[in-house]
mmCIF file of C-alpha atoms and ligand atoms in Angstrom:
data_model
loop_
_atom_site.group_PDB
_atom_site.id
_atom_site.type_symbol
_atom_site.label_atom_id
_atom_site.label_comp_id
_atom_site.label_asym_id
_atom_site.label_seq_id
_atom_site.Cartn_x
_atom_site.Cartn_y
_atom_site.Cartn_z
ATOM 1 C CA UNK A 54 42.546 -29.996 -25.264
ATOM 2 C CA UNK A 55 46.415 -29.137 -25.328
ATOM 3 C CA UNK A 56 47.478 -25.930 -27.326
ATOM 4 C CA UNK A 57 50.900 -27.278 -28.590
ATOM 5 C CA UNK A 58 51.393 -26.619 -31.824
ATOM 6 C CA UNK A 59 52.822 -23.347 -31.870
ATOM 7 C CA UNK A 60 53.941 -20.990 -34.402
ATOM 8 C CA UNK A 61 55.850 -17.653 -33.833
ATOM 9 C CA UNK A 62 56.662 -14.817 -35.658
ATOM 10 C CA UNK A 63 58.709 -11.620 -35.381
ATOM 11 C CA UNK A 64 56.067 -9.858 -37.705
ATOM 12 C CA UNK A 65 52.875 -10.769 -39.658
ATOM 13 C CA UNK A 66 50.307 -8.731 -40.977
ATOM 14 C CA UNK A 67 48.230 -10.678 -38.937
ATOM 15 C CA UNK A 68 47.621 -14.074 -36.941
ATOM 16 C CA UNK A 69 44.265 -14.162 -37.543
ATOM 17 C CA UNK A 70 44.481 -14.426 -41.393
ATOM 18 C CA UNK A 71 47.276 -17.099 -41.102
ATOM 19 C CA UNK A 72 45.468 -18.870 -38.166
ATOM 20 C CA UNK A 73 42.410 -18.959 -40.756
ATOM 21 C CA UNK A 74 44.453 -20.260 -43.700
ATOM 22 C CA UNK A 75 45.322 -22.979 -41.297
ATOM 23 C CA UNK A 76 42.110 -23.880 -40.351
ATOM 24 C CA UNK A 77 40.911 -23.936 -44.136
ATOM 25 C CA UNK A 78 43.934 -26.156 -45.094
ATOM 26 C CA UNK A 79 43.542 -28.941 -42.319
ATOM 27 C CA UNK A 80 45.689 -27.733 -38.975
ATOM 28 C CA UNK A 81 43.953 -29.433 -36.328
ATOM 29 C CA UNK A 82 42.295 -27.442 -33.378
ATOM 30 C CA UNK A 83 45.088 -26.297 -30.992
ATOM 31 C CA UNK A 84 47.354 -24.965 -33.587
ATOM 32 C CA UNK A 85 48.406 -21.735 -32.154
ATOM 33 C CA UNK A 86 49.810 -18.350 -34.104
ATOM 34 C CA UNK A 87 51.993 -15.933 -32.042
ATOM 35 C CA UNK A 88 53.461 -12.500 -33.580
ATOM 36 C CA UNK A 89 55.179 -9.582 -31.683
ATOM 37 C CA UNK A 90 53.876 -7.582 -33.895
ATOM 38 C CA UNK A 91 51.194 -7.155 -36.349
ATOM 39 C CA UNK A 92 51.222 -4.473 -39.387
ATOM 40 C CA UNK A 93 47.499 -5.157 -40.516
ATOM 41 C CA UNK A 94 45.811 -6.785 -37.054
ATOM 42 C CA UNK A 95 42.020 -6.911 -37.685
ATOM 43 C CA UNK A 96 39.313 -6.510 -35.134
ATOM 44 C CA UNK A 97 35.323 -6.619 -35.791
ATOM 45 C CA UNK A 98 33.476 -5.378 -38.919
ATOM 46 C CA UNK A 99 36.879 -5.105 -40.939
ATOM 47 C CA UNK A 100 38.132 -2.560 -37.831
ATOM 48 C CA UNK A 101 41.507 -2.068 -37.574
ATOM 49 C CA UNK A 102 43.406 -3.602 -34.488
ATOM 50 C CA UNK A 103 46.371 -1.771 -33.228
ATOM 51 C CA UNK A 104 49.448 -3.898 -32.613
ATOM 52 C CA UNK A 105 52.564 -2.783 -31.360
ATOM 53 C CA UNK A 106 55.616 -4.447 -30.288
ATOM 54 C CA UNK A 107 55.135 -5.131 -26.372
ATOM 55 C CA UNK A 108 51.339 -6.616 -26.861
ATOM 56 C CA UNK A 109 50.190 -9.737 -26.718
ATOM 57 C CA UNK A 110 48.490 -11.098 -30.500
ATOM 58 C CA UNK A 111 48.078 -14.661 -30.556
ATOM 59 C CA UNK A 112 44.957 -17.132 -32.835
ATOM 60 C CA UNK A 113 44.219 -20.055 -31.818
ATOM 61 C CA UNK A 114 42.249 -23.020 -33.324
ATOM 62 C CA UNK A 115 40.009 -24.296 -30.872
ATOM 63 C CA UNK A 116 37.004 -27.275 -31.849
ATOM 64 C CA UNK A 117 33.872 -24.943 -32.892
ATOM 65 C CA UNK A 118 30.888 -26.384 -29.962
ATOM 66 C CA UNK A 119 27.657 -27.994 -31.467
ATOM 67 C CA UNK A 120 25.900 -26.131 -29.170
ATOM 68 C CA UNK A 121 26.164 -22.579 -27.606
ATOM 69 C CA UNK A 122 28.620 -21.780 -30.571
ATOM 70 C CA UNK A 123 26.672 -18.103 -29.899
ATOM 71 C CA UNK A 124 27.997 -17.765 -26.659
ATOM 72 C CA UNK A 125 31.630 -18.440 -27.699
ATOM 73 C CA UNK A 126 33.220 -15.455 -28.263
ATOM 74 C CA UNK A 127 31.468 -13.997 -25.230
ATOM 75 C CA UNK A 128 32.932 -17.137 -23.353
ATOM 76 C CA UNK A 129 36.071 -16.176 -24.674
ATOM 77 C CA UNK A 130 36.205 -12.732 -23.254
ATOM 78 C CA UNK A 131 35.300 -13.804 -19.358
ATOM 79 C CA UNK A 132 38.248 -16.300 -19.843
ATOM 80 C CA UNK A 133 40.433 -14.113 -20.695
ATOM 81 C CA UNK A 134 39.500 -11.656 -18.068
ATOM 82 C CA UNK A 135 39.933 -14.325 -15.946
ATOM 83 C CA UNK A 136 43.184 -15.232 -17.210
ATOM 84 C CA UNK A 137 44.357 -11.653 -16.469
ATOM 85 C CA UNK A 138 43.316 -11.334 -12.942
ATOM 86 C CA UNK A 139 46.239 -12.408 -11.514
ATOM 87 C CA UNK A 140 48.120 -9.123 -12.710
ATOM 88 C CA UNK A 141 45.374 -7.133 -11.103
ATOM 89 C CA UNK A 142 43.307 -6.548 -13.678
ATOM 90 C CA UNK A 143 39.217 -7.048 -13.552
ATOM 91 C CA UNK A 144 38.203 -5.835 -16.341
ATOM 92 C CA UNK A 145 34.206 -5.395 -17.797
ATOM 93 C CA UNK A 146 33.295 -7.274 -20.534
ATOM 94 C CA UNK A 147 31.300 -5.150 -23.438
ATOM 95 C CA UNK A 148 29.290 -6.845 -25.526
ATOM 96 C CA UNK A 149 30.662 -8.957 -27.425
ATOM 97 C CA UNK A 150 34.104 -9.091 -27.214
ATOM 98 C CA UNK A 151 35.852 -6.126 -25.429
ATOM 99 C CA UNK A 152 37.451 -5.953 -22.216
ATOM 100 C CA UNK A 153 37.029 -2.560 -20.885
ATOM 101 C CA UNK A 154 39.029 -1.156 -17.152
ATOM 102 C CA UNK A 155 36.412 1.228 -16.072
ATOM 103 C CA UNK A 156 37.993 2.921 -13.331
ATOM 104 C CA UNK A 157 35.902 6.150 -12.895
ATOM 105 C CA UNK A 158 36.065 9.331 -13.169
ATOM 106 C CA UNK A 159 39.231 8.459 -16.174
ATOM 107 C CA UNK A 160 36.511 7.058 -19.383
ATOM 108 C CA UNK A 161 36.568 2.672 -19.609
ATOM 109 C CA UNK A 162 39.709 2.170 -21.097
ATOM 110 C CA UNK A 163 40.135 -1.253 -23.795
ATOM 111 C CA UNK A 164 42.648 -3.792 -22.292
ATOM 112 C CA UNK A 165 42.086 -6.313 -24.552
ATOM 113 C CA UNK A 166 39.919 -7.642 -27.271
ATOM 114 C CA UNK A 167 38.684 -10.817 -29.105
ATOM 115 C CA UNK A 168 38.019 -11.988 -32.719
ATOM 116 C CA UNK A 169 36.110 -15.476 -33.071
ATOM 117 C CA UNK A 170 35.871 -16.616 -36.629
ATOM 118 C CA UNK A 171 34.277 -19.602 -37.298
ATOM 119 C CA UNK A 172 35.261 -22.509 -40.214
ATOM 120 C CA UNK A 173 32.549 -24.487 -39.480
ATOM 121 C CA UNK A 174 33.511 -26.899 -43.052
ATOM 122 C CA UNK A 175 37.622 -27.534 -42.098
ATOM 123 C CA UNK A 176 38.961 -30.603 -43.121
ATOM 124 C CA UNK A 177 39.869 -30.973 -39.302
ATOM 125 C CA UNK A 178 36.359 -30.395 -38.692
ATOM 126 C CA UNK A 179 34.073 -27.333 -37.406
ATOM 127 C CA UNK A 180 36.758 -25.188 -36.344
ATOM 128 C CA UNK A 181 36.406 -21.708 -34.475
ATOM 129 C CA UNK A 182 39.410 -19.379 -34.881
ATOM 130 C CA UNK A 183 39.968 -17.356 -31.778
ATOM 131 C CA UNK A 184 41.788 -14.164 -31.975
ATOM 132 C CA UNK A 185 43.139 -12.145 -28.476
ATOM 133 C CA UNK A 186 45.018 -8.900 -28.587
ATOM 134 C CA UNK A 187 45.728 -7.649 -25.177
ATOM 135 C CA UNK A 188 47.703 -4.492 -24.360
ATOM 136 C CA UNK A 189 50.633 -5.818 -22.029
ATOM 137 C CA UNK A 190 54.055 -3.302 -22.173
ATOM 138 C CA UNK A 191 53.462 -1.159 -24.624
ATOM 139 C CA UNK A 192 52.927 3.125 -23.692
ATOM 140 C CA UNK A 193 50.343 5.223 -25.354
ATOM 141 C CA UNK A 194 52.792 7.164 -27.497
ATOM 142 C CA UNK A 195 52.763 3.628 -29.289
ATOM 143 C CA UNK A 196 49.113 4.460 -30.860
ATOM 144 C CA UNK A 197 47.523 6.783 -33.222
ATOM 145 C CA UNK A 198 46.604 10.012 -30.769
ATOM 146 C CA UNK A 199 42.788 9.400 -31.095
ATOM 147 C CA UNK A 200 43.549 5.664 -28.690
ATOM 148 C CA UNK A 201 46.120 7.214 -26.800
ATOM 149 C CA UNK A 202 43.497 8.022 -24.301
ATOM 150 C CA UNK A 203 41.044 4.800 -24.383
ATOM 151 C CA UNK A 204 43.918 2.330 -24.345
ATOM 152 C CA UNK A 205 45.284 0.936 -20.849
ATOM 153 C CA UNK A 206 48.500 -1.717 -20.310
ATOM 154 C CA UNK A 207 48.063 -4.813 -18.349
ATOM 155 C CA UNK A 208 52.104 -3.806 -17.033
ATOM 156 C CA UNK A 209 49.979 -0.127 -15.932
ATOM 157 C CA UNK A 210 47.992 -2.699 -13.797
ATOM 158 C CA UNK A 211 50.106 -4.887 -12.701
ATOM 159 C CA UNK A 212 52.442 -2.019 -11.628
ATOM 160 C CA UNK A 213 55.416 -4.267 -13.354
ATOM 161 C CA UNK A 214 56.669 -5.768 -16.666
ATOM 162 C CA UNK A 215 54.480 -8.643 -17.810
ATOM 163 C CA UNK A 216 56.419 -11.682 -19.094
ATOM 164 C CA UNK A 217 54.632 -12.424 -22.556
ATOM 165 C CA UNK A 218 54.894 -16.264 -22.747
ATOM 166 C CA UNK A 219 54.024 -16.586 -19.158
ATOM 167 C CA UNK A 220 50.925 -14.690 -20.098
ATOM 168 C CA UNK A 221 50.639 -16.711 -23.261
ATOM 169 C CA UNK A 222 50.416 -19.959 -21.562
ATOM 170 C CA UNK A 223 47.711 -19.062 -18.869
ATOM 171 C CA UNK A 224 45.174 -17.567 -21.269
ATOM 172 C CA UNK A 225 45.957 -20.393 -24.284
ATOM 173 C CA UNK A 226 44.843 -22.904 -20.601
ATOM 174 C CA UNK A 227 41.816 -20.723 -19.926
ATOM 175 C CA UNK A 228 40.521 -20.011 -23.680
ATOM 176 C CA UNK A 229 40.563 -24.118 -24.194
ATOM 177 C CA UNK A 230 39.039 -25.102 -21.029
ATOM 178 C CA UNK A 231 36.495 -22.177 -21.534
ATOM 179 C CA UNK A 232 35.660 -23.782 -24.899
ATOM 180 C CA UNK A 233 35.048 -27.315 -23.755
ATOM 181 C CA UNK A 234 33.093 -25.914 -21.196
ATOM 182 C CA UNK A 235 30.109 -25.190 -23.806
ATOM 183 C CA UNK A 236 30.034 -28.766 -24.455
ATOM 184 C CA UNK A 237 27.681 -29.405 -20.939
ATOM 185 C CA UNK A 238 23.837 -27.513 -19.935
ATOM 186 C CA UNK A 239 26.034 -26.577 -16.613
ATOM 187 C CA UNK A 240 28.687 -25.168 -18.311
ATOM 188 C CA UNK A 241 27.266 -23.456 -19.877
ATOM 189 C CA UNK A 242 24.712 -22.149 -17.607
ATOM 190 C CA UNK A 243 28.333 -21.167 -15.637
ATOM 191 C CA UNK A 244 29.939 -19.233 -18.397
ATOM 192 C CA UNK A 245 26.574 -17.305 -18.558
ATOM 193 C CA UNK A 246 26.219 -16.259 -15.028
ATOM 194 C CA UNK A 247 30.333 -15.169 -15.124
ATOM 195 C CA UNK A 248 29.711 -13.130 -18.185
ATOM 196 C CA UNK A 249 26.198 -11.750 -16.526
ATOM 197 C CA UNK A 250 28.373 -10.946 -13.809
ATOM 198 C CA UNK A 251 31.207 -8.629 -15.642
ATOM 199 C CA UNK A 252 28.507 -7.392 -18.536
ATOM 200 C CA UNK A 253 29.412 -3.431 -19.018
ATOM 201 C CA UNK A 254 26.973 -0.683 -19.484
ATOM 202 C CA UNK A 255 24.093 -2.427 -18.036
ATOM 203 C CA UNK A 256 21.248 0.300 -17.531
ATOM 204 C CA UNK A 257 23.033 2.564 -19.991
ATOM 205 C CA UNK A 258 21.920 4.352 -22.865
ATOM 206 C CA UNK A 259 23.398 1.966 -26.501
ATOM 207 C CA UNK A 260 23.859 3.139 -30.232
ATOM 208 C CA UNK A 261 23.073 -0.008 -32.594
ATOM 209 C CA UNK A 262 25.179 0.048 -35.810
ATOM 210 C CA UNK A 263 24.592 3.851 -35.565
ATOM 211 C CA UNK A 264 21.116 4.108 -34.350
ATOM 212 C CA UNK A 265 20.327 5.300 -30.689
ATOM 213 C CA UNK A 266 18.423 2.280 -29.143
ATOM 214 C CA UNK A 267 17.186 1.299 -25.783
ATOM 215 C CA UNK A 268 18.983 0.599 -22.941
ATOM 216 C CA UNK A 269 21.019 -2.319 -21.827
ATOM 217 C CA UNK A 270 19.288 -4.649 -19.689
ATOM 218 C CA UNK A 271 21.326 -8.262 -20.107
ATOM 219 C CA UNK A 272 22.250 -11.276 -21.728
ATOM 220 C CA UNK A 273 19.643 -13.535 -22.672
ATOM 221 C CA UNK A 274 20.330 -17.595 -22.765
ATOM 222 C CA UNK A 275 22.058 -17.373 -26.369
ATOM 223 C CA UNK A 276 24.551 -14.459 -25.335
ATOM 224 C CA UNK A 277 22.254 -12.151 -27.475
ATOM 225 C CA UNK A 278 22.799 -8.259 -25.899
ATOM 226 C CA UNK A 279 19.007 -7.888 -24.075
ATOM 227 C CA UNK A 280 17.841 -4.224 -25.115
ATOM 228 C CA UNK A 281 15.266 -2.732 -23.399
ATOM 229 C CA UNK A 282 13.260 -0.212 -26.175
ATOM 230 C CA UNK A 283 10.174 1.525 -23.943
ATOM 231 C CA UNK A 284 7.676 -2.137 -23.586
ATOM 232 C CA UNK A 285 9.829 -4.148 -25.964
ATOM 233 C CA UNK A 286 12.616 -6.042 -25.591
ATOM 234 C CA UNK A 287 15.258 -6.548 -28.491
ATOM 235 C CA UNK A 288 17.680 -9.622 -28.541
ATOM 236 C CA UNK A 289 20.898 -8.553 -30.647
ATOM 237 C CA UNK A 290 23.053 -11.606 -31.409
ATOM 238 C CA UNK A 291 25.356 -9.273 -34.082
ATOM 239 C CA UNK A 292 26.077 -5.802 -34.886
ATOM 240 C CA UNK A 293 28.209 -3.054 -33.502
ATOM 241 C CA UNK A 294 26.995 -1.321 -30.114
ATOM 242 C CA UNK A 295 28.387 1.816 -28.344
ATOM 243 C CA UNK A 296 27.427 2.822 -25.009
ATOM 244 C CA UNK A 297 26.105 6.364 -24.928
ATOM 245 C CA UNK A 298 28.774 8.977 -23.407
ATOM 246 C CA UNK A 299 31.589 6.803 -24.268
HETATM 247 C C1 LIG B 271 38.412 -6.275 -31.267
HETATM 248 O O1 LIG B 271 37.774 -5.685 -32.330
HETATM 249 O O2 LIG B 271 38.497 -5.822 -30.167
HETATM 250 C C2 LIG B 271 39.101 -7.606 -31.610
HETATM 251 C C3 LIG B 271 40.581 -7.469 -31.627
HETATM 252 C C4 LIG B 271 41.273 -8.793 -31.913
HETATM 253 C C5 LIG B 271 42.725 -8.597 -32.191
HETATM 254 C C6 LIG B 271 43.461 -9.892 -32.298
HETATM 255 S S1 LIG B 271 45.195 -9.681 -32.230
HETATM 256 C C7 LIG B 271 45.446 -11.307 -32.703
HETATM 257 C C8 LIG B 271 44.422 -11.605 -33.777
HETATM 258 N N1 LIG B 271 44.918 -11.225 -35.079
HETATM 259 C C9 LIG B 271 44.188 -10.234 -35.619
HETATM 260 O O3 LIG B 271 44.400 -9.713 -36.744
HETATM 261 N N2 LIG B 271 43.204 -9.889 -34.775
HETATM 262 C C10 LIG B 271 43.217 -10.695 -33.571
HETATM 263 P P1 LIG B 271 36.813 -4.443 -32.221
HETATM 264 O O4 LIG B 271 35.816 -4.639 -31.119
HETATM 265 O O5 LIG B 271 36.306 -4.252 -33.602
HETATM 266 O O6 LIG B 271 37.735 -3.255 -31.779
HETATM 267 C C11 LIG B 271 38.474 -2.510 -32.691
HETATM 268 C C12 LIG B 271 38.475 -1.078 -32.190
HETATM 269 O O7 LIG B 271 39.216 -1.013 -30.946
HETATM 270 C C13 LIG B 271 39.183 -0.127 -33.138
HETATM 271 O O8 LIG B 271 38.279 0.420 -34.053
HETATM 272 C C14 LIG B 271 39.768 0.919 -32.204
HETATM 273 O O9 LIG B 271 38.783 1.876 -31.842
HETATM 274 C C15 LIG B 271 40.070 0.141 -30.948
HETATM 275 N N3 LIG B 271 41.458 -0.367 -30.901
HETATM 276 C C16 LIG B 271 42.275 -0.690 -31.936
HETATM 277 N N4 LIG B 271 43.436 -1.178 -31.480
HETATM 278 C C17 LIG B 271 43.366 -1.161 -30.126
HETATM 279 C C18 LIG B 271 44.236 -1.558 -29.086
HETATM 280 N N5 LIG B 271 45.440 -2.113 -29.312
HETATM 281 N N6 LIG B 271 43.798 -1.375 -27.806
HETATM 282 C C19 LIG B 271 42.596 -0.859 -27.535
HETATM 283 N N7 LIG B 271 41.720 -0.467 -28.476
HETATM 284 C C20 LIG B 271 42.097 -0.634 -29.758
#
């Protein structure tokens, strides 16, 4: 599926909310929203999502899959890792949605992150509204002091200035052929074993919506977060984790 129509803006409060408004009022999947900026960028659980001038904030309307819709936004973080490898980046991917540089002893530090909203009645039809911020050529003194320290640039990887609408284009190409990918048993079987394959914290100690729980063990078949409590095992499909020590 082609991403072409494209919409950019100097400054929005954010492209999510527009890319959603979209989706409610007919804009067929592959309308894109692009801002520079973003005044009131959202992330998870009404979070707030820092968005200076020199990132990357982009939503995208992408056909919501029959099946594996579960394992979309999780899908949607491993292609944007992959999208960012060729600046040198390879980056862990926490449950559900966060790409994290762990790059010990410094603490993981959040590259980039995802919002998937779905509109499953759209005129257009079931629609899934995919939201990336990624950190690109901004500098810390550009967040609130408490991020400074947890917040990395793809240009501090790369070891250069990132061109934004080269970037653009390659993960808009990986996030839609990610999503069709769903559509077969192989693929996704595929986008499993690549997200099994960059899952952070496996092994470590995981607060559940502020509850200390087991450890992490996986992802099970769905995408659900695998938490291993003593003899049980506890499948999390939603909620907010945090990896103990971090
Ligand atoms: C996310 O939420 O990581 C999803 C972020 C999606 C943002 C995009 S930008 C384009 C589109 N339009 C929007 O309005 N949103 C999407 P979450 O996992 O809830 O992470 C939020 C948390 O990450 C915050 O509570 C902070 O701790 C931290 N954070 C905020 N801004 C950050 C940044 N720029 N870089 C790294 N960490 C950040």
């Amino acid at each position: 599926m082609e991403t072409t129509r494209r919409q950019h803006f100097n400054h929005v409060d954010s492209t999510q909310r527009i890319a959603l408004s979209l989706a409610r009022s007919g804009a067929a999947p592959g309308s894109v929203v692009v801002a520079d900026r973003q005044d009131d960028g959202r992330g998870r659980l009404d979070r707030r999502w820092e968005s200076p001038e020199g990132g990357l904030y982009l939503s995208v309307l992408l056909p919501l899959p029959a099946s594996g819709a579960t394992l979309l936004p999780l899908a949607m973080g491993s292609a944007l890792a992959d999208s960012l490898g060729p600046y040198s980046a390879r980056p862990l991917l926490k449950w559900p949605n966060d790409l994290l540089v762990v790059d010990p002893p410094r603490p993981a530090r959040k590259l980039a992150g995802v919002l998937v909203d779905a509109v499953p009645d759209a005129p257009a039809g079931a629609t899934a509204v995919v939201g990336v911020g990624v950190n690109v050529n901004s500098s810390p003194v550009d967040y609130p002091m408490p991020l400074r320290a947890r917040v990395v640039q793809l240009s501090e990887l790369a070891g250069r200035e990132v061109p934004l609408d080269e970037l653009e284009r390659t993960i808009l190409a990986a996030l839609a052929l990610a999503a069709d990918r769903l559509a077969t048993r192989d693929g996704r079987d595929e986008t499993l074993a690549e997200c099994r394959a960059r899952l952070f914290g496996r092994g470590q100690g995981v607060v559940v919506d502020g509850r200390p729980s087991g450890t992490i063990e996986d992802l099970d078949d769905d995408g659900a977060l695998v938490i291993c409590e003593g003899n049980a095992r506890r499948h999390l499909l939603a909620g907010d984790v945090r990896v103990e020590g971090m």
